[in-house]
PDB file of C-alpha atoms and ligand atoms in Angstrom:
ATOM      1  CA  MET A   1      16.367  15.427  82.134  1.00 88.00           C
ATOM      2  CA  ARG A   2      13.181  15.869  80.097  1.00 94.00           C
ATOM      3  CA  LYS A   3      11.208  12.663  79.558  1.00 98.00           C
ATOM      4  CA  THR A   4      10.650  11.487  75.989  1.00 98.00           C
ATOM      5  CA  ILE A   5       7.564   9.902  74.455  1.00 98.00           C
ATOM      6  CA  TRP A   6       8.265   7.912  71.319  1.00 99.00           C
ATOM      7  CA  VAL A   7       5.655   7.609  68.560  1.00 99.00           C
ATOM      8  CA  LEU A   8       6.499   4.997  65.920  1.00 99.00           C
ATOM      9  CA  ASN A   9       4.613   4.667  62.655  1.00 99.00           C
ATOM     10  CA  GLY A  10       4.734   1.811  60.188  1.00 98.00           C
ATOM     11  CA  PRO A  11       4.306   1.377  56.443  1.00 98.00           C
ATOM     12  CA  ASN A  12       2.274   3.709  54.226  1.00 98.00           C
ATOM     13  CA  LEU A  13       1.421   6.088  57.064  1.00 98.00           C
ATOM     14  CA  ASN A  14       3.710   8.632  55.362  1.00 98.00           C
ATOM     15  CA  LYS A  15       1.007   8.755  52.671  1.00 97.00           C
ATOM     16  CA  LEU A  16      -1.787   9.862  55.028  1.00 98.00           C
ATOM     17  CA  GLY A  17      -3.803  12.729  53.624  1.00 96.00           C
ATOM     18  CA  GLY A  18      -3.923  11.255  50.144  1.00 95.00           C
ATOM     19  CA  ARG A  19      -4.156   7.556  51.028  1.00 95.00           C
ATOM     20  CA  GLU A  20      -7.720   6.173  50.986  1.00 95.00           C
ATOM     21  CA  PRO A  21      -9.098   9.396  52.525  1.00 95.00           C
ATOM     22  CA  GLU A  22     -12.555   7.843  52.852  1.00 95.00           C
ATOM     23  CA  LEU A  23     -10.962   5.497  55.447  1.00 96.00           C
ATOM     24  CA  TYR A  24      -8.067   7.460  56.903  1.00 97.00           C
ATOM     25  CA  GLY A  25      -9.277  11.049  56.522  1.00 94.00           C
ATOM     26  CA  SER A  26      -7.454  14.055  55.105  1.00 94.00           C
ATOM     27  CA  GLN A  27      -5.049  14.703  57.974  1.00 97.00           C
ATOM     28  CA  THR A  28      -1.386  14.149  57.115  1.00 98.00           C
ATOM     29  CA  LEU A  29       1.095  12.431  59.414  1.00 98.00           C
ATOM     30  CA  ALA A  30       2.918  15.770  59.757  1.00 98.00           C
ATOM     31  CA  GLU A  31      -0.300  17.347  61.062  1.00 98.00           C
ATOM     32  CA  ILE A  32      -0.782  14.503  63.544  1.00 98.00           C
ATOM     33  CA  GLU A  33       2.822  15.004  64.665  1.00 98.00           C
ATOM     34  CA  GLN A  34       2.215  18.754  65.133  1.00 98.00           C
ATOM     35  CA  ASN A  35      -0.786  18.055  67.374  1.00 98.00           C
ATOM     36  CA  CYS A  36       1.254  15.580  69.444  1.00 98.00           C
ATOM     37  CA  GLN A  37       4.125  18.078  69.607  1.00 98.00           C
ATOM     38  CA  HIS A  38       1.800  20.795  70.890  1.00 98.00           C
ATOM     39  CA  ILE A  39       0.651  18.653  73.844  1.00 98.00           C
ATOM     40  CA  CYS A  40       4.209  17.529  74.629  1.00 98.00           C
ATOM     41  CA  THR A  41       5.588  21.076  74.549  1.00 98.00           C
ATOM     42  CA  GLU A  42       2.911  22.199  77.010  1.00 98.00           C
ATOM     43  CA  ALA A  43       3.762  19.272  79.297  1.00 98.00           C
ATOM     44  CA  ASP A  44       7.531  19.830  78.965  1.00 98.00           C
ATOM     45  CA  ILE A  45       7.948  16.392  77.394  1.00 98.00           C
ATOM     46  CA  HIS A  46      10.251  15.652  74.464  1.00 98.00           C
ATOM     47  CA  LEU A  47       8.572  13.985  71.454  1.00 98.00           C
ATOM     48  CA  GLU A  48      10.369  11.514  69.203  1.00 98.00           C
ATOM     49  CA  PHE A  49       8.017  10.964  66.237  1.00 98.00           C
ATOM     50  CA  ARG A  50       9.139   8.581  63.472  1.00 99.00           C
ATOM     51  CA  GLN A  51       7.800   6.720  60.429  1.00 98.00           C
ATOM     52  CA  THR A  52       9.284   3.906  58.391  1.00 98.00           C
ATOM     53  CA  ASN A  53       8.116   1.500  55.719  1.00 98.00           C
ATOM     54  CA  HIS A  54      10.527  -1.191  56.977  1.00 98.00           C
ATOM     55  CA  GLU A  55       9.778  -3.836  59.612  1.00 98.00           C
ATOM     56  CA  GLY A  56      13.414  -4.176  60.739  1.00 98.00           C
ATOM     57  CA  MET A  57      13.680  -0.420  61.216  1.00 98.00           C
ATOM     58  CA  LEU A  58      10.616  -0.469  63.474  1.00 98.00           C
ATOM     59  CA  ILE A  59      12.247  -3.244  65.504  1.00 98.00           C
ATOM     60  CA  ASP A  60      15.523  -1.274  65.811  1.00 99.00           C
ATOM     61  CA  TRP A  61      13.560   1.774  66.965  1.00 99.00           C
ATOM     62  CA  ILE A  62      11.499  -0.229  69.500  1.00 99.00           C
ATOM     63  CA  GLN A  63      14.751  -1.629  70.933  1.00 98.00           C
ATOM     64  CA  GLU A  64      16.158   1.912  71.118  1.00 98.00           C
ATOM     65  CA  ALA A  65      12.958   3.159  72.751  1.00 98.00           C
ATOM     66  CA  SER A  66      13.160   0.362  75.323  1.00 98.00           C
ATOM     67  CA  THR A  67      16.231   2.060  76.815  1.00 98.00           C
ATOM     68  CA  LYS A  68      15.366   5.721  76.148  1.00 98.00           C
ATOM     69  CA  ALA A  69      11.599   6.262  76.199  1.00 98.00           C
ATOM     70  CA  ALA A  70       9.315   7.175  79.103  1.00 98.00           C
ATOM     71  CA  GLY A  71       6.367   6.002  77.005  1.00 98.00           C
ATOM     72  CA  LEU A  72       5.790   4.429  73.608  1.00 98.00           C
ATOM     73  CA  ILE A  73       2.978   4.771  71.071  1.00 99.00           C
ATOM     74  CA  ILE A  74       2.963   2.548  68.007  1.00 99.00           C
ATOM     75  CA  ASN A  75       0.867   2.335  64.881  1.00 98.00           C
ATOM     76  CA  ALA A  76       2.520  -0.611  63.178  1.00 99.00           C
ATOM     77  CA  ALA A  77       0.029  -0.275  60.270  1.00 98.00           C
ATOM     78  CA  ALA A  78      -0.131  -3.499  58.211  1.00 98.00           C
ATOM     79  CA  TYR A  79       2.646  -5.110  60.304  1.00 98.00           C
ATOM     80  CA  THR A  80       0.074  -5.154  63.121  1.00 98.00           C
ATOM     81  CA  HIS A  81      -1.479  -8.170  61.445  1.00 98.00           C
ATOM     82  CA  SER A  82       1.689 -10.077  60.563  1.00 98.00           C
ATOM     83  CA  SER A  83       4.683  -9.293  62.740  1.00 98.00           C
ATOM     84  CA  ILE A  84       5.632 -11.632  65.575  1.00 98.00           C
ATOM     85  CA  ALA A  85       9.034  -9.894  65.539  1.00 98.00           C
ATOM     86  CA  ILE A  86       7.505  -6.523  66.431  1.00 98.00           C
ATOM     87  CA  CYS A  87       5.508  -8.192  69.211  1.00 98.00           C
ATOM     88  CA  ASP A  88       8.738  -9.744  70.577  1.00 98.00           C
ATOM     89  CA  ALA A  89      10.523  -6.379  70.448  1.00 98.00           C
ATOM     90  CA  LEU A  90       7.645  -4.684  72.293  1.00 98.00           C
ATOM     91  CA  LYS A  91       8.091  -7.136  75.172  1.00 98.00           C
ATOM     92  CA  LEU A  92      11.392  -5.329  75.875  1.00 98.00           C
ATOM     93  CA  VAL A  93       9.511  -2.102  76.567  1.00 98.00           C
ATOM     94  CA  LYS A  94       8.853  -1.661  80.291  1.00 98.00           C
ATOM     95  CA  VAL A  95       7.310   1.831  80.113  1.00 98.00           C
ATOM     96  CA  PRO A  96       3.626   2.586  79.302  1.00 98.00           C
ATOM     97  CA  SER A  97       2.837   1.583  75.732  1.00 98.00           C
ATOM     98  CA  VAL A  98      -0.196   2.164  73.520  1.00 98.00           C
ATOM     99  CA  GLU A  99      -1.143   0.647  70.170  1.00 98.00           C
ATOM    100  CA  VAL A 100      -2.960   3.210  68.017  1.00 98.00           C
ATOM    101  CA  HIS A 101      -4.958   2.770  64.826  1.00 98.00           C
ATOM    102  CA  LEU A 102      -6.720   5.506  62.896  1.00 98.00           C
ATOM    103  CA  THR A 103      -9.498   3.121  61.937  1.00 98.00           C
ATOM    104  CA  ASN A 104     -11.426   0.627  64.034  1.00 98.00           C
ATOM    105  CA  ILE A 105      -9.678  -2.475  62.688  1.00 98.00           C
ATOM    106  CA  TYR A 106     -12.467  -4.692  64.099  1.00 98.00           C
ATOM    107  CA  GLN A 107     -15.003  -3.066  61.761  1.00 98.00           C
ATOM    108  CA  ARG A 108     -12.856  -3.824  58.720  1.00 98.00           C
ATOM    109  CA  GLU A 109     -11.796  -6.897  56.724  1.00 98.00           C
ATOM    110  CA  PRO A 110     -11.415 -10.097  58.793  1.00 98.00           C
ATOM    111  CA  PHE A 111      -7.635 -10.169  58.148  1.00 98.00           C
ATOM    112  CA  ARG A 112      -7.358  -6.915  60.138  1.00 98.00           C
ATOM    113  CA  HIS A 113      -9.181  -8.306  63.180  1.00 98.00           C
ATOM    114  CA  HIS A 114      -6.098  -9.979  64.592  1.00 98.00           C
ATOM    115  CA  SER A 115      -3.325  -7.853  66.082  1.00 98.00           C
ATOM    116  CA  TYR A 116       0.066  -9.307  67.024  1.00 98.00           C
ATOM    117  CA  ILE A 117       0.759  -6.001  68.790  1.00 98.00           C
ATOM    118  CA  SER A 118      -2.139  -5.892  71.285  1.00 98.00           C
ATOM    119  CA  PRO A 119      -0.853  -8.631  73.651  1.00 98.00           C
ATOM    120  CA  CYS A 120       2.510  -6.810  73.891  1.00 98.00           C
ATOM    121  CA  VAL A 121       1.292  -3.311  74.880  1.00 98.00           C
ATOM    122  CA  ASN A 122      -0.656  -1.840  77.790  1.00 98.00           C
ATOM    123  CA  ALA A 123      -3.557  -0.341  75.834  1.00 98.00           C
ATOM    124  CA  VAL A 124      -5.189   0.019  72.430  1.00 98.00           C
ATOM    125  CA  ILE A 125      -6.918   3.030  70.847  1.00 98.00           C
ATOM    126  CA  ALA A 126      -8.556   2.372  67.477  1.00 98.00           C
ATOM    127  CA  GLY A 127     -11.112   4.263  65.447  1.00 98.00           C
ATOM    128  CA  PHE A 128     -10.613   7.887  66.511  1.00 98.00           C
ATOM    129  CA  ALA A 129      -8.548   8.858  63.426  1.00 97.00           C
ATOM    130  CA  GLY A 130      -5.641  11.226  64.245  1.00 98.00           C
ATOM    131  CA  LYS A 131      -7.191  12.064  67.623  1.00 98.00           C
ATOM    132  CA  GLY A 132      -6.203   8.574  68.809  1.00 98.00           C
ATOM    133  CA  TYR A 133      -2.574   9.716  68.838  1.00 98.00           C
ATOM    134  CA  THR A 134      -3.240  12.774  70.998  1.00 98.00           C
ATOM    135  CA  MET A 135      -5.425  10.699  73.326  1.00 98.00           C
ATOM    136  CA  ALA A 136      -2.566   8.232  73.712  1.00 98.00           C
ATOM    137  CA  ILE A 137      -0.074  11.070  74.347  1.00 98.00           C
ATOM    138  CA  ARG A 138      -2.311  12.555  77.074  1.00 98.00           C
ATOM    139  CA  ALA A 139      -2.838   9.126  78.669  1.00 98.00           C
ATOM    140  CA  ILE A 140       0.896   8.428  78.775  1.00 98.00           C
ATOM    141  CA  ILE A 141       1.664  11.896  80.191  1.00 98.00           C
ATOM    142  CA  GLU A 142      -0.840  11.220  82.971  1.00 98.00           C
ATOM    143  CA  LEU A 143       0.798   7.873  83.728  1.00 98.00           C
ATOM    144  CA  ILE A 144       4.413   9.122  83.771  1.00 97.00           C
ATOM    145  CA  ARG A 145       3.821  12.334  85.750  1.00 90.00           C
TER     146      ARG A 145
HETATM  147  C1  DQA B   1      -3.999   1.046  60.377  1.00 63.71           C
HETATM  148  C2  DQA B   1      -4.858  -0.197  60.153  1.00 63.71           C
HETATM  149  C3  DQA B   1      -4.080  -1.263  59.415  1.00 63.71           C
HETATM  150  O1  DQA B   1      -4.907  -2.401  59.185  1.00 63.71           O
HETATM  151  C4  DQA B   1      -3.607  -0.747  58.073  1.00 63.71           C
HETATM  152  O2  DQA B   1      -2.810  -1.709  57.426  1.00 63.71           O
HETATM  153  C5  DQA B   1      -2.906   0.559  58.166  1.00 63.71           C
HETATM  154  C6  DQA B   1      -3.409   1.576  59.092  1.00 63.71           C
HETATM  155  C7  DQA B   1      -4.795   2.200  61.017  1.00 63.71           C
HETATM  156  O3  DQA B   1      -4.160   3.110  61.551  1.00 63.71           O
HETATM  157  O4  DQA B   1      -6.030   2.204  60.960  1.00 63.71           O
HETATM  158  O5  DQA B   1      -1.979   0.833  57.418  1.00 63.71           O
HETATM  159  O6  DQA B   1      -2.949   0.706  61.289  1.00 63.71           O
END
């Protein structure tokens, strides 16, 4: 059976492209997904790419990924800085996991400097805009090969 990499996106990331472009750039989430899809297709990996504005939905999806995914990438967006529940859910995930942020959260407002997600994943990529997602996909493919 083909392995699946799950990419989960949190609140407001559906607005990428038009949302604070000076920070997040002009790339839409659909374009980021396409780039991830391209790499996965070449590697014969299935991609499950999702976005939600709801914390509970992210938790349901992380729980689902914990039994189905070969690797997990998460940009929890603002929940990064507030959600102990997402951190707890991520502890269920036993496959390679990467936290991704478009921006370098450590260069931004102090309230973005703390991540509840980082202690619960294997790695963090922040500050490479949409390319951070494709870097994370390639890293996970290398690990699960
Ligand atoms: C973000 C950074 C978060 O602080 C912010 O709330 C987001 C996006 C990023 O990808 O840079 O929504 O996760």
